[in-house]
Tab-separated table of C-alpha atoms in Angstrom:
chain	number	residue	atom	x	y	z
A	20	MET	CA	-10.122	-10.570	25.124
A	21	ARG	CA	-6.775	-11.322	23.515
A	22	ASN	CA	-4.771	-8.641	21.740
A	23	LEU	CA	-5.370	-8.752	17.970
A	24	SER	CA	-1.676	-8.229	17.219
A	25	ALA	CA	-0.739	-11.354	19.153
A	26	ILE	CA	-3.485	-13.354	17.490
A	27	LEU	CA	-2.434	-12.401	13.969
A	28	ALA	CA	1.205	-12.984	14.819
A	29	HIS	CA	0.233	-16.542	15.749
A	30	VAL	CA	-1.572	-17.230	12.488
A	31	ALA	CA	1.641	-17.616	10.501
A	32	SER	CA	2.513	-20.729	12.523
A	33	VAL	CA	-0.794	-22.618	12.315
A	34	ASP	CA	-1.011	-25.969	10.578
A	35	LEU	CA	-2.594	-25.872	7.133
A	36	VAL	CA	-4.771	-28.482	5.520
A	37	PRO	CA	-3.589	-29.267	1.942
A	38	TRP	CA	-5.123	-27.227	-0.876
A	39	THR	CA	-7.981	-29.356	-2.171
A	40	LEU	CA	-10.034	-27.115	-4.448
A	41	GLN	CA	-11.714	-29.322	-7.022
A	42	ARG	CA	-12.106	-28.073	-10.587
A	43	GLN	CA	-14.410	-29.501	-13.237
A	44	PRO	CA	-14.613	-28.440	-16.903
A	45	CYS	CA	-18.231	-27.286	-16.819
A	46	TRP	CA	-18.123	-23.761	-18.305
A	47	GLN	CA	-16.069	-21.819	-20.771
A	48	GLU	CA	-13.597	-19.253	-19.512
A	49	SER	CA	-14.788	-16.072	-17.852
A	50	PRO	CA	-14.104	-12.673	-19.429
A	51	LEU	CA	-12.271	-11.844	-16.207
A	52	TYR	CA	-9.502	-14.229	-17.191
A	53	ASN	CA	-8.257	-11.564	-19.573
A	54	LEU	CA	-7.721	-8.956	-16.842
A	55	ALA	CA	-4.096	-8.893	-15.787
A	56	PHE	CA	-4.703	-7.665	-12.239
A	57	GLN	CA	-7.461	-10.212	-11.679
A	58	THR	CA	-5.807	-13.432	-12.733
A	59	SER	CA	-2.661	-15.337	-13.507
A	60	LEU	CA	-4.458	-17.969	-15.587
A	61	ASP	CA	-3.490	-18.626	-19.157
A	62	ALA	CA	-6.134	-17.419	-21.590
A	63	SER	CA	-6.757	-21.016	-22.674
A	64	GLN	CA	-8.044	-22.026	-19.228
A	65	THR	CA	-11.599	-23.384	-19.488
A	66	TYR	CA	-12.317	-24.503	-15.934
A	67	ALA	CA	-14.765	-22.843	-13.586
A	68	PHE	CA	-16.900	-23.632	-10.579
A	69	CYS	CA	-19.518	-26.378	-10.655
A	70	ALA	CA	-21.031	-25.389	-7.344
A	71	GLU	CA	-23.703	-23.231	-5.775
A	72	PHE	CA	-22.778	-19.753	-4.643
A	73	PHE	CA	-20.921	-19.887	-1.330
A	74	SER	CA	-21.014	-23.688	-1.185
A	75	PRO	CA	-17.978	-25.389	0.412
A	76	LEU	CA	-15.136	-25.463	-2.085
A	77	GLY	CA	-12.360	-27.106	-0.103
A	78	GLN	CA	-10.442	-24.011	0.973
A	79	VAL	CA	-7.228	-24.314	2.912
A	80	GLN	CA	-8.424	-23.906	6.470
A	81	ALA	CA	-6.338	-22.982	9.492
A	82	LYS	CA	-6.858	-25.624	12.155
A	83	PRO	CA	-8.532	-24.181	15.266
A	84	ARG	CA	-5.540	-24.491	17.573
A	85	ASP	CA	-6.408	-21.235	19.283
A	86	ILE	CA	-9.256	-18.813	19.948
A	87	TYR	CA	-9.031	-16.011	17.404
A	88	GLU	CA	-10.680	-13.222	19.350
A	89	PRO	CA	-11.621	-10.582	18.345
A	90	LEU	CA	-11.586	-12.240	14.927
A	91	THR	CA	-14.895	-14.034	14.614
A	92	HIS	CA	-13.689	-16.774	12.253
A	93	ASN	CA	-10.561	-18.860	12.091
A	94	PRO	CA	-8.294	-17.528	9.321
A	95	VAL	CA	-8.590	-19.315	5.974
A	96	CYS	CA	-5.259	-19.452	4.127
A	97	THR	CA	-3.651	-20.576	0.894
A	98	PRO	CA	-0.439	-22.567	0.759
A	99	HIS	CA	2.816	-20.639	0.435
A	100	LEU	CA	2.831	-18.568	-2.769
A	101	SER	CA	6.298	-18.236	-4.261
A	102	GLY	CA	5.530	-15.003	-6.121
A	103	ILE	CA	4.876	-13.104	-2.890
A	104	ASP	CA	6.907	-15.426	-0.637
A	105	ASP	CA	4.003	-15.729	1.763
A	106	THR	CA	0.496	-17.086	2.156
A	107	LEU	CA	-2.762	-15.186	1.716
A	108	CYS	CA	-5.382	-15.485	4.432
A	109	VAL	CA	-8.936	-14.310	5.037
A	110	TYR	CA	-9.298	-12.430	8.317
A	111	THR	CA	-12.897	-11.659	9.263
A	112	HIS	CA	-13.909	-9.427	12.158
A	113	ALA	CA	-17.717	-9.534	12.062
A	114	THR	CA	-18.097	-7.097	14.986
A	115	PHE	CA	-15.643	-4.506	13.637
A	116	ALA	CA	-16.783	-0.865	13.773
A	117	GLY	CA	-19.740	-1.434	16.046
A	118	GLY	CA	-20.933	-4.592	14.317
A	119	ARG	CA	-20.612	-3.495	10.692
A	120	GLY	CA	-17.915	-6.103	10.064
A	121	ILE	CA	-14.953	-6.413	7.728
A	122	SER	CA	-13.076	-9.130	5.833
A	123	ILE	CA	-9.425	-8.662	4.883
A	124	VAL	CA	-7.524	-10.872	2.458
A	125	THR	CA	-3.830	-10.292	2.989
A	126	THR	CA	-0.605	-11.876	4.175
A	127	PRO	CA	0.017	-12.728	7.849
A	128	ARG	CA	2.871	-10.210	7.885
A	129	LEU	CA	0.635	-7.400	6.641
A	130	ALA	CA	-2.201	-8.535	8.894
A	131	ARG	CA	-0.020	-7.748	11.881
A	132	GLN	CA	0.279	-4.187	10.573
A	133	PHE	CA	-3.493	-3.957	10.153
A	134	ALA	CA	-3.879	-5.016	13.771
A	135	VAL	CA	-2.146	-1.904	15.130
A	136	LEU	CA	-4.128	0.598	13.072
A	137	PRO	CA	-6.320	2.980	15.100
A	138	ALA	CA	-9.310	1.453	13.303
A	139	PHE	CA	-8.719	-1.784	15.253
A	140	LEU	CA	-7.130	-0.509	18.447
A	141	GLU	CA	-9.793	2.069	19.322
A	142	GLN	CA	-13.115	0.257	19.443
A	143	SER	CA	-15.387	3.314	19.609
A	144	ILE	CA	-13.457	5.638	17.303
A	145	HIS	CA	-15.726	5.155	14.275
A	146	ALA	CA	-18.912	5.956	16.163
A	147	ALA	CA	-17.250	8.980	17.777
A	148	ARG	CA	-16.470	10.358	14.309
A	149	ASN	CA	-19.894	9.517	12.841
A	150	ILE	CA	-18.351	6.942	10.517
A	151	ASN	CA	-20.873	4.367	9.239
A	152	THR	CA	-23.634	6.717	10.404
A	153	PRO	CA	-26.339	7.448	7.789
A	154	THR	CA	-26.222	11.056	6.614
A	155	ASN	CA	-29.703	10.940	5.027
A	156	VAL	CA	-28.621	13.453	2.383
A	157	TYR	CA	-29.070	11.138	-0.608
A	158	ARG	CA	-31.185	8.329	-1.970
A	159	ALA	CA	-29.939	5.582	-4.252
A	160	THR	CA	-32.109	5.245	-7.334
A	161	GLU	CA	-32.019	4.230	-10.983
A	162	ILE	CA	-30.431	6.896	-13.194
A	163	PRO	CA	-31.330	6.609	-16.909
A	164	GLY	CA	-28.365	5.238	-18.822
A	165	LYS	CA	-26.194	4.940	-15.711
A	166	GLY	CA	-27.682	2.275	-13.485
A	167	ILE	CA	-27.981	3.050	-9.781
A	168	GLY	CA	-26.845	6.506	-8.678
A	169	MET	CA	-27.261	8.939	-5.797
A	170	LEU	CA	-29.632	11.909	-5.793
A	171	ALA	CA	-29.482	14.625	-3.130
A	172	THR	CA	-32.526	14.616	-0.843
A	173	ARG	CA	-31.949	18.248	0.163
A	174	PRO	CA	-29.751	21.144	-0.931
A	175	LEU	CA	-26.103	20.439	-0.090
A	176	ALA	CA	-23.362	22.974	0.556
A	177	PHE	CA	-19.601	22.908	0.095
A	178	GLY	CA	-18.007	20.563	2.611
A	179	ASP	CA	-21.142	18.613	3.524
A	180	VAL	CA	-20.438	14.921	4.143
A	181	VAL	CA	-22.279	12.576	1.782
A	182	THR	CA	-20.897	9.241	3.004
A	183	SER	CA	-18.221	8.096	5.447
A	184	HIS	CA	-17.788	4.346	5.835
A	185	THR	CA	-15.430	1.480	6.513
A	186	PRO	CA	-15.072	-1.154	3.762
A	187	ALA	CA	-16.711	-4.532	3.464
A	188	LEU	CA	-13.704	-6.135	1.789
A	189	ILE	CA	-9.996	-5.372	1.537
A	190	ALA	CA	-7.934	-7.692	-0.668
A	191	TYR	CA	-4.221	-7.847	-1.368
A	192	LEU	CA	-3.523	-6.953	-5.006
A	193	GLU	CA	-1.827	-9.971	-6.551
A	194	ALA	CA	-1.547	-12.045	-9.712
A	195	GLU	CA	-0.501	-15.308	-8.060
A	196	LEU	CA	-3.822	-17.101	-7.622
A	197	SER	CA	-5.857	-18.470	-10.466
A	198	THR	CA	-9.182	-16.805	-11.060
A	199	LEU	CA	-10.927	-19.800	-9.525
A	200	ASP	CA	-8.795	-19.963	-6.403
A	201	ARG	CA	-9.091	-16.219	-5.878
A	202	GLU	CA	-12.857	-16.432	-6.235
A	203	THR	CA	-12.914	-19.199	-3.623
A	204	LEU	CA	-10.904	-17.127	-1.171
A	205	TRP	CA	-12.848	-13.923	-1.763
A	206	ARG	CA	-16.227	-15.676	-1.560
A	207	THR	CA	-15.180	-17.023	1.797
A	208	ALA	CA	-14.375	-13.473	2.892
A	209	ILE	CA	-17.802	-12.203	1.835
A	210	SER	CA	-19.741	-15.172	3.209
A	211	GLN	CA	-18.335	-14.478	6.701
A	212	LEU	CA	-19.567	-10.881	6.827
A	213	PRO	CA	-22.704	-9.935	8.787
A	214	PRO	CA	-25.860	-10.464	6.665
A	215	THR	CA	-26.595	-6.763	6.062
A	216	LEU	CA	-23.098	-5.925	4.837
A	217	GLN	CA	-22.948	-9.127	2.805
A	218	GLU	CA	-26.248	-8.236	1.117
A	219	ASN	CA	-25.073	-4.684	0.397
A	220	PHE	CA	-21.897	-6.006	-1.209
A	221	LEU	CA	-23.654	-8.607	-3.345
A	222	SER	CA	-26.187	-6.058	-4.608
A	223	LEU	CA	-23.482	-3.916	-6.221
A	224	ALA	CA	-23.097	-3.528	-9.968
A	225	THR	CA	-20.850	-5.820	-12.018
A	226	VAL	CA	-18.962	-5.396	-15.268
A	227	TYR	CA	-19.656	-8.740	-16.919
A	228	GLY	CA	-22.565	-10.239	-14.978
A	229	ASP	CA	-20.693	-13.552	-14.723
A	230	GLU	CA	-22.010	-15.550	-11.743
A	231	ARG	CA	-19.012	-17.878	-11.802
A	232	VAL	CA	-16.735	-15.039	-10.700
A	233	ARG	CA	-19.334	-12.807	-9.101
A	234	VAL	CA	-17.207	-11.474	-6.253
A	235	GLN	CA	-14.282	-10.581	-8.532
A	236	ASP	CA	-16.746	-9.020	-10.966
A	237	ILE	CA	-18.172	-6.826	-8.180
A	238	VAL	CA	-14.679	-5.841	-7.067
A	239	LYS	CA	-13.726	-5.013	-10.663
A	240	ALA	CA	-16.672	-2.616	-10.967
A	241	ASN	CA	-16.491	-1.011	-7.530
A	242	THR	CA	-12.951	-1.087	-6.225
A	243	PHE	CA	-10.697	1.650	-4.912
A	244	GLN	CA	-7.002	1.100	-4.244
A	245	ILE	CA	-5.541	1.654	-0.803
A	246	LEU	CA	-1.886	1.423	0.247
A	247	LEU	CA	-1.499	-0.533	3.482
A	248	GLY	CA	1.780	-1.709	4.930
A	249	GLY	CA	3.514	-0.569	1.755
A	250	ALA	CA	1.418	-2.941	-0.373
A	251	ASN	CA	-1.471	-2.150	-2.694
A	252	HIS	CA	-4.842	-3.536	-1.681
A	253	LEU	CA	-8.250	-3.354	-3.327
A	254	ALA	CA	-11.110	-2.120	-1.169
A	255	VAL	CA	-14.869	-1.997	-1.643
A	256	TRP	CA	-17.069	0.456	0.251
A	257	PRO	CA	-20.629	-0.546	-0.771
A	258	GLU	CA	-22.304	2.786	-0.039
A	259	THR	CA	-19.721	4.826	-1.954
A	260	SER	CA	-19.996	2.452	-4.903
A	261	ARG	CA	-23.421	3.916	-5.688
A	262	LEU	CA	-21.779	7.171	-6.791
A	263	ASN	CA	-21.562	7.567	-10.563
A	264	HIS	CA	-18.756	9.214	-12.505
A	265	ALA	CA	-18.567	12.729	-13.898
A	266	CYS	CA	-15.609	14.520	-15.490
A	267	ALA	CA	-16.818	17.653	-13.675
A	268	PRO	CA	-17.887	16.043	-10.383
A	269	ASN	CA	-19.656	17.866	-7.576
A	270	ALA	CA	-18.108	15.747	-4.817
A	271	GLN	CA	-14.639	14.533	-3.837
A	272	TYR	CA	-13.478	11.584	-1.750
A	273	VAL	CA	-10.567	10.889	0.545
A	274	VAL	CA	-9.350	7.539	1.895
A	275	ASP	CA	-7.931	7.387	5.421
A	276	ALA	CA	-5.695	4.316	5.603
A	277	ASP	CA	-5.363	4.475	9.404
A	278	MET	CA	-9.113	4.543	9.957
A	279	LEU	CA	-9.922	2.402	6.882
A	280	THR	CA	-12.530	4.976	5.916
A	281	HIS	CA	-13.730	6.452	2.636
A	282	THR	CA	-15.339	9.888	3.039
A	283	VAL	CA	-17.160	11.832	0.331
A	284	ARG	CA	-17.754	15.588	0.645
A	285	VAL	CA	-19.543	18.133	-1.521
A	286	THR	CA	-17.282	20.457	-3.548
A	287	ARG	CA	-19.900	22.880	-4.902
A	288	PRO	CA	-23.574	23.513	-4.099
A	289	ILE	CA	-25.881	20.632	-5.069
A	290	ALA	CA	-29.606	21.132	-5.531
A	291	GLU	CA	-32.234	18.790	-4.144
A	292	GLY	CA	-32.788	16.027	-6.700
A	293	GLU	CA	-29.418	16.622	-8.411
A	294	GLU	CA	-27.124	13.635	-8.881
A	295	ILE	CA	-24.062	13.454	-6.637
A	296	THR	CA	-20.962	12.396	-8.572
A	297	ILE	CA	-17.245	11.743	-8.178
A	298	SER	CA	-14.539	11.273	-10.798
A	299	TYR	CA	-13.293	7.761	-11.610
A	300	THR	CA	-10.286	9.146	-13.488
A	301	SER	CA	-8.097	12.237	-13.492
A	302	PRO	CA	-10.274	15.087	-14.804
A	303	LEU	CA	-7.117	17.013	-15.689
A	304	GLU	CA	-6.318	14.618	-18.533
A	305	GLU	CA	-7.436	15.331	-22.099
A	306	THR	CA	-10.826	14.045	-23.203
A	307	ASP	CA	-9.476	11.116	-25.240
A	308	VAL	CA	-7.281	9.963	-22.360
A	309	ARG	CA	-10.165	10.139	-19.870
A	310	ARG	CA	-12.500	8.282	-22.178
A	311	GLN	CA	-9.962	5.575	-22.891
A	312	HIS	CA	-9.335	4.995	-19.199
A	313	LEU	CA	-13.051	4.834	-18.435
A	314	GLN	CA	-13.706	2.488	-21.350
A	315	GLN	CA	-10.885	0.138	-20.408
A	316	GLY	CA	-11.393	0.239	-16.664
A	317	PHE	CA	-15.153	0.631	-16.305
A	318	HIS	CA	-16.514	-0.332	-19.718
A	319	PHE	CA	-18.493	2.787	-20.547
A	320	MET	CA	-18.004	5.714	-22.900
A	321	CYS	CA	-18.336	9.032	-21.103
A	322	THR	CA	-20.693	11.467	-22.854
A	323	CYS	CA	-20.706	14.239	-20.247
A	324	LYS	CA	-20.715	17.930	-21.189
A	325	ARG	CA	-16.954	18.247	-20.762
A	326	CYS	CA	-16.269	15.250	-22.991
A	327	ALA	CA	-18.639	16.616	-25.634
A	328	ASP	CA	-17.120	20.124	-25.611
A	329	PRO	CA	-13.935	20.491	-27.720
A	330	ARG	CA	-13.142	23.721	-25.866
A	331	SER	CA	-12.421	21.702	-22.733
A	332	ASP	CA	-9.095	20.422	-24.060
A	333	VAL	CA	-8.152	23.967	-25.103
A	334	THR	CA	-8.819	25.084	-21.536
A	335	LEU	CA	-6.693	22.238	-20.173
A	336	GLU	CA	-3.805	23.358	-22.371
A	337	ARG	CA	-4.159	26.910	-21.050
A	338	ILE	CA	-4.161	25.516	-17.497
A	339	ARG	CA	-0.852	23.762	-18.165
A	340	ILE	CA	0.697	26.920	-19.609
A	341	LEU	CA	-0.362	28.973	-16.592
A	342	GLU	CA	0.887	26.378	-14.117
A	343	LYS	CA	4.254	26.231	-15.869
A	344	LYS	CA	4.641	30.011	-15.734
A	345	LEU	CA	3.499	30.230	-12.113
A	346	ASN	CA	6.014	27.539	-11.213
A	347	ASP	CA	8.891	29.454	-12.789
A	348	TRP	CA	10.935	30.985	-9.967
A	349	SER	CA	14.155	31.367	-11.957
A	350	SER	CA	14.268	35.145	-11.424
A	351	ALA	CA	12.427	37.985	-9.732
A	352	SER	CA	11.150	39.083	-13.127
A	353	SER	CA	9.758	35.698	-14.187
A	354	SER	CA	6.372	35.909	-15.851
A	355	GLY	CA	4.242	34.340	-13.107
A	356	SER	CA	1.812	36.862	-11.606
A	357	VAL	CA	-1.228	37.186	-9.371
A	358	ASP	CA	-3.338	37.816	-12.469
A	359	MET	CA	-2.251	34.459	-13.860
A	360	ALA	CA	-3.074	32.802	-10.544
A	361	GLU	CA	-6.565	34.292	-10.577
A	362	GLU	CA	-7.073	33.195	-14.186
A	363	LEU	CA	-5.998	29.667	-13.244
A	364	LEU	CA	-8.559	29.557	-10.444
A	365	SER	CA	-11.313	30.732	-12.761
A	366	LEU	CA	-10.446	28.084	-15.381
A	367	TYR	CA	-10.600	25.279	-12.809
A	368	ARG	CA	-14.025	26.488	-11.701
A	369	ARG	CA	-15.233	26.840	-15.296
A	370	GLU	CA	-14.268	23.223	-15.945
A	371	GLY	CA	-16.126	22.071	-12.829
A	372	LEU	CA	-12.947	21.013	-11.033
A	373	GLU	CA	-13.729	22.423	-7.593
A	374	GLY	CA	-12.672	19.135	-6.003
A	375	PHE	CA	-9.163	19.462	-7.445
A	376	MET	CA	-8.345	23.038	-6.446
A	377	ASP	CA	-5.358	22.313	-4.205
A	378	MET	CA	-2.891	23.146	-6.998
A	379	PRO	CA	-4.418	26.461	-8.182
A	380	TYR	CA	-5.007	27.612	-4.601
A	381	GLY	CA	-1.390	26.778	-3.848
A	382	PHE	CA	-0.129	28.711	-6.850
A	383	ALA	CA	-2.293	31.664	-5.797
A	384	ALA	CA	-0.922	31.582	-2.238
A	385	LEU	CA	2.653	31.616	-3.557
A	386	ALA	CA	1.911	34.317	-6.133
A	387	TYR	CA	0.480	36.684	-3.519
A	388	SER	CA	3.285	35.864	-1.094
A	389	ALA	CA	5.776	36.726	-3.836
A	390	VAL	CA	4.397	40.275	-4.064
A	391	GLY	CA	4.056	40.716	-0.289
A	392	ASP	CA	0.248	40.452	-0.006
A	393	ARG	CA	0.000	38.726	3.358
A	394	GLN	CA	-3.805	38.629	3.626
A	395	LYS	CA	-4.440	36.971	0.279
A	396	ALA	CA	-1.468	34.635	0.602
A	397	LEU	CA	-2.763	33.301	3.926
A	398	SER	CA	-6.336	33.098	2.649
A	399	TYR	CA	-5.369	31.031	-0.381
A	400	ALA	CA	-3.113	28.842	1.759
A	401	GLU	CA	-6.187	28.066	3.902
A	402	ASN	CA	-8.120	27.244	0.733
A	403	ALA	CA	-5.314	24.945	-0.413
A	404	GLN	CA	-5.355	23.087	2.903
A	405	GLU	CA	-9.117	22.700	2.739
A	406	ALA	CA	-8.848	21.241	-0.773
A	407	ILE	CA	-6.073	18.873	0.311
A	408	GLN	CA	-8.130	17.716	3.290
A	409	MET	CA	-11.006	16.763	0.995
A	410	LYS	CA	-8.832	15.003	-1.596
A	411	ASP	CA	-5.691	13.678	0.105
A	412	GLY	CA	-6.095	14.145	3.856
A	413	VAL	CA	-4.598	16.284	6.607
A	414	TRP	CA	-1.917	13.647	7.234
A	415	THR	CA	-0.157	14.387	3.923
A	416	GLU	CA	3.054	16.352	3.545
A	417	ASN	CA	1.333	18.921	1.316
A	418	TRP	CA	-1.136	19.817	4.061
A	419	LYS	CA	1.712	20.135	6.579
A	420	MET	CA	3.681	22.272	4.108
A	421	TRP	CA	0.930	24.895	4.033
A	422	GLU	CA	0.715	24.812	7.814
A	423	GLY	CA	4.378	25.805	7.891
A	424	PHE	CA	3.761	28.443	5.227
A	425	LYS	CA	1.070	30.078	7.369
A	426	GLY	CA	3.170	29.869	10.516
A	427	ASP	CA	6.091	31.835	9.088
A	428	LEU	CA	4.988	33.599	5.923
A	429	GLU	CA	7.687	36.285	5.981
A	430	GLY	CA	10.298	33.568	6.422
A	431	HIS	CA	9.030	31.505	3.506
A	432	TRP	CA	11.227	31.366	0.406
A	433	SER	CA	8.427	32.874	-1.733
A	434	TRP	CA	7.962	36.036	0.358
A	435	ARG	CA	8.502	39.110	-1.844
A	436	ARG	CA	10.291	36.889	-4.359
A	437	ARG	CA	8.750	38.640	-7.363
A	438	ARG	CA	8.202	42.263	-8.274
A	439	GLU	CA	4.636	43.427	-8.881
């Protein structure tokens, strides 16, 4: 089997058939044309597909001059795009992650960086880490007023894994292609996936319900962003997409760019039959800001308990005041204290923000270090690391910072920095 890096390096030099996508004026414009990140079309564009779903649409096809193992399909590419100074290609590996499959729409240059990720180099790594393995802790079902959601099938405890999967689709975030050309390319990517994953993707919710741009509509409703090779990509994990939003969620997710995985863990006890939720926006923003983001990005008005409670914004203001004082190290007599740190922790919990506790735990660790309380400083540093692992990952600088803090507490700049 040929090395994937060498294969993808070769793709940039393959001959390309001219771009021959045919357009016919058969429908009015799609609502997606108005979304800046989805399209570069002028709002007056009125062309759309006159074809069956997944029918041949004349994509630019790389000529089969080579065997693209372990890729299971020859790359499908656009012509050179001046805005990104490169082409965009579909790379499908239908046997990726033990046969789950994956399609990636990106540039040949970035594809070479994908090829050296552990996710591709270590064939059995996903199975060894129970990635793409059913957890059987939830069932997807209709939730009144919310569409499909996830209900716990048994009591869940802090840290329990809800889902951990690789994506079906990863797509370079661009505004170079027209809506129609992007739909052609992305439909090709989905059509080349194994049947089960393809079906899971196509069963996901949409924003507009527009069949002409169905794949983009699904991506719009279910995407997460992931930074790969220094470039933003959109990614869809079908299983995770069943999780509904809450401004006080009981679960948190982390994306591992090396493993191409999205893992969701429980952040506070969940009862059997209770809905499992994540946050689609920053829960530390004021109610109006959260609602505006959710309305613009996901087309629903949040009516959760936090959004309906005017005291929530008052609490958020108190949180900001406490964080500002705890972050004031201008003198040994600055007003930050362990009492303030404990109050901050209690306010986060009261707001249902257990999945975002890395900051308050960190402030608590520093506050107790500043008064020489080694036991509590180390305990809260552990808590901060645990919160970072669930939200950002152990590979981040913040996680490593607390590792150094624990390794040499007395040598840390905060040690006995404040008077009790």
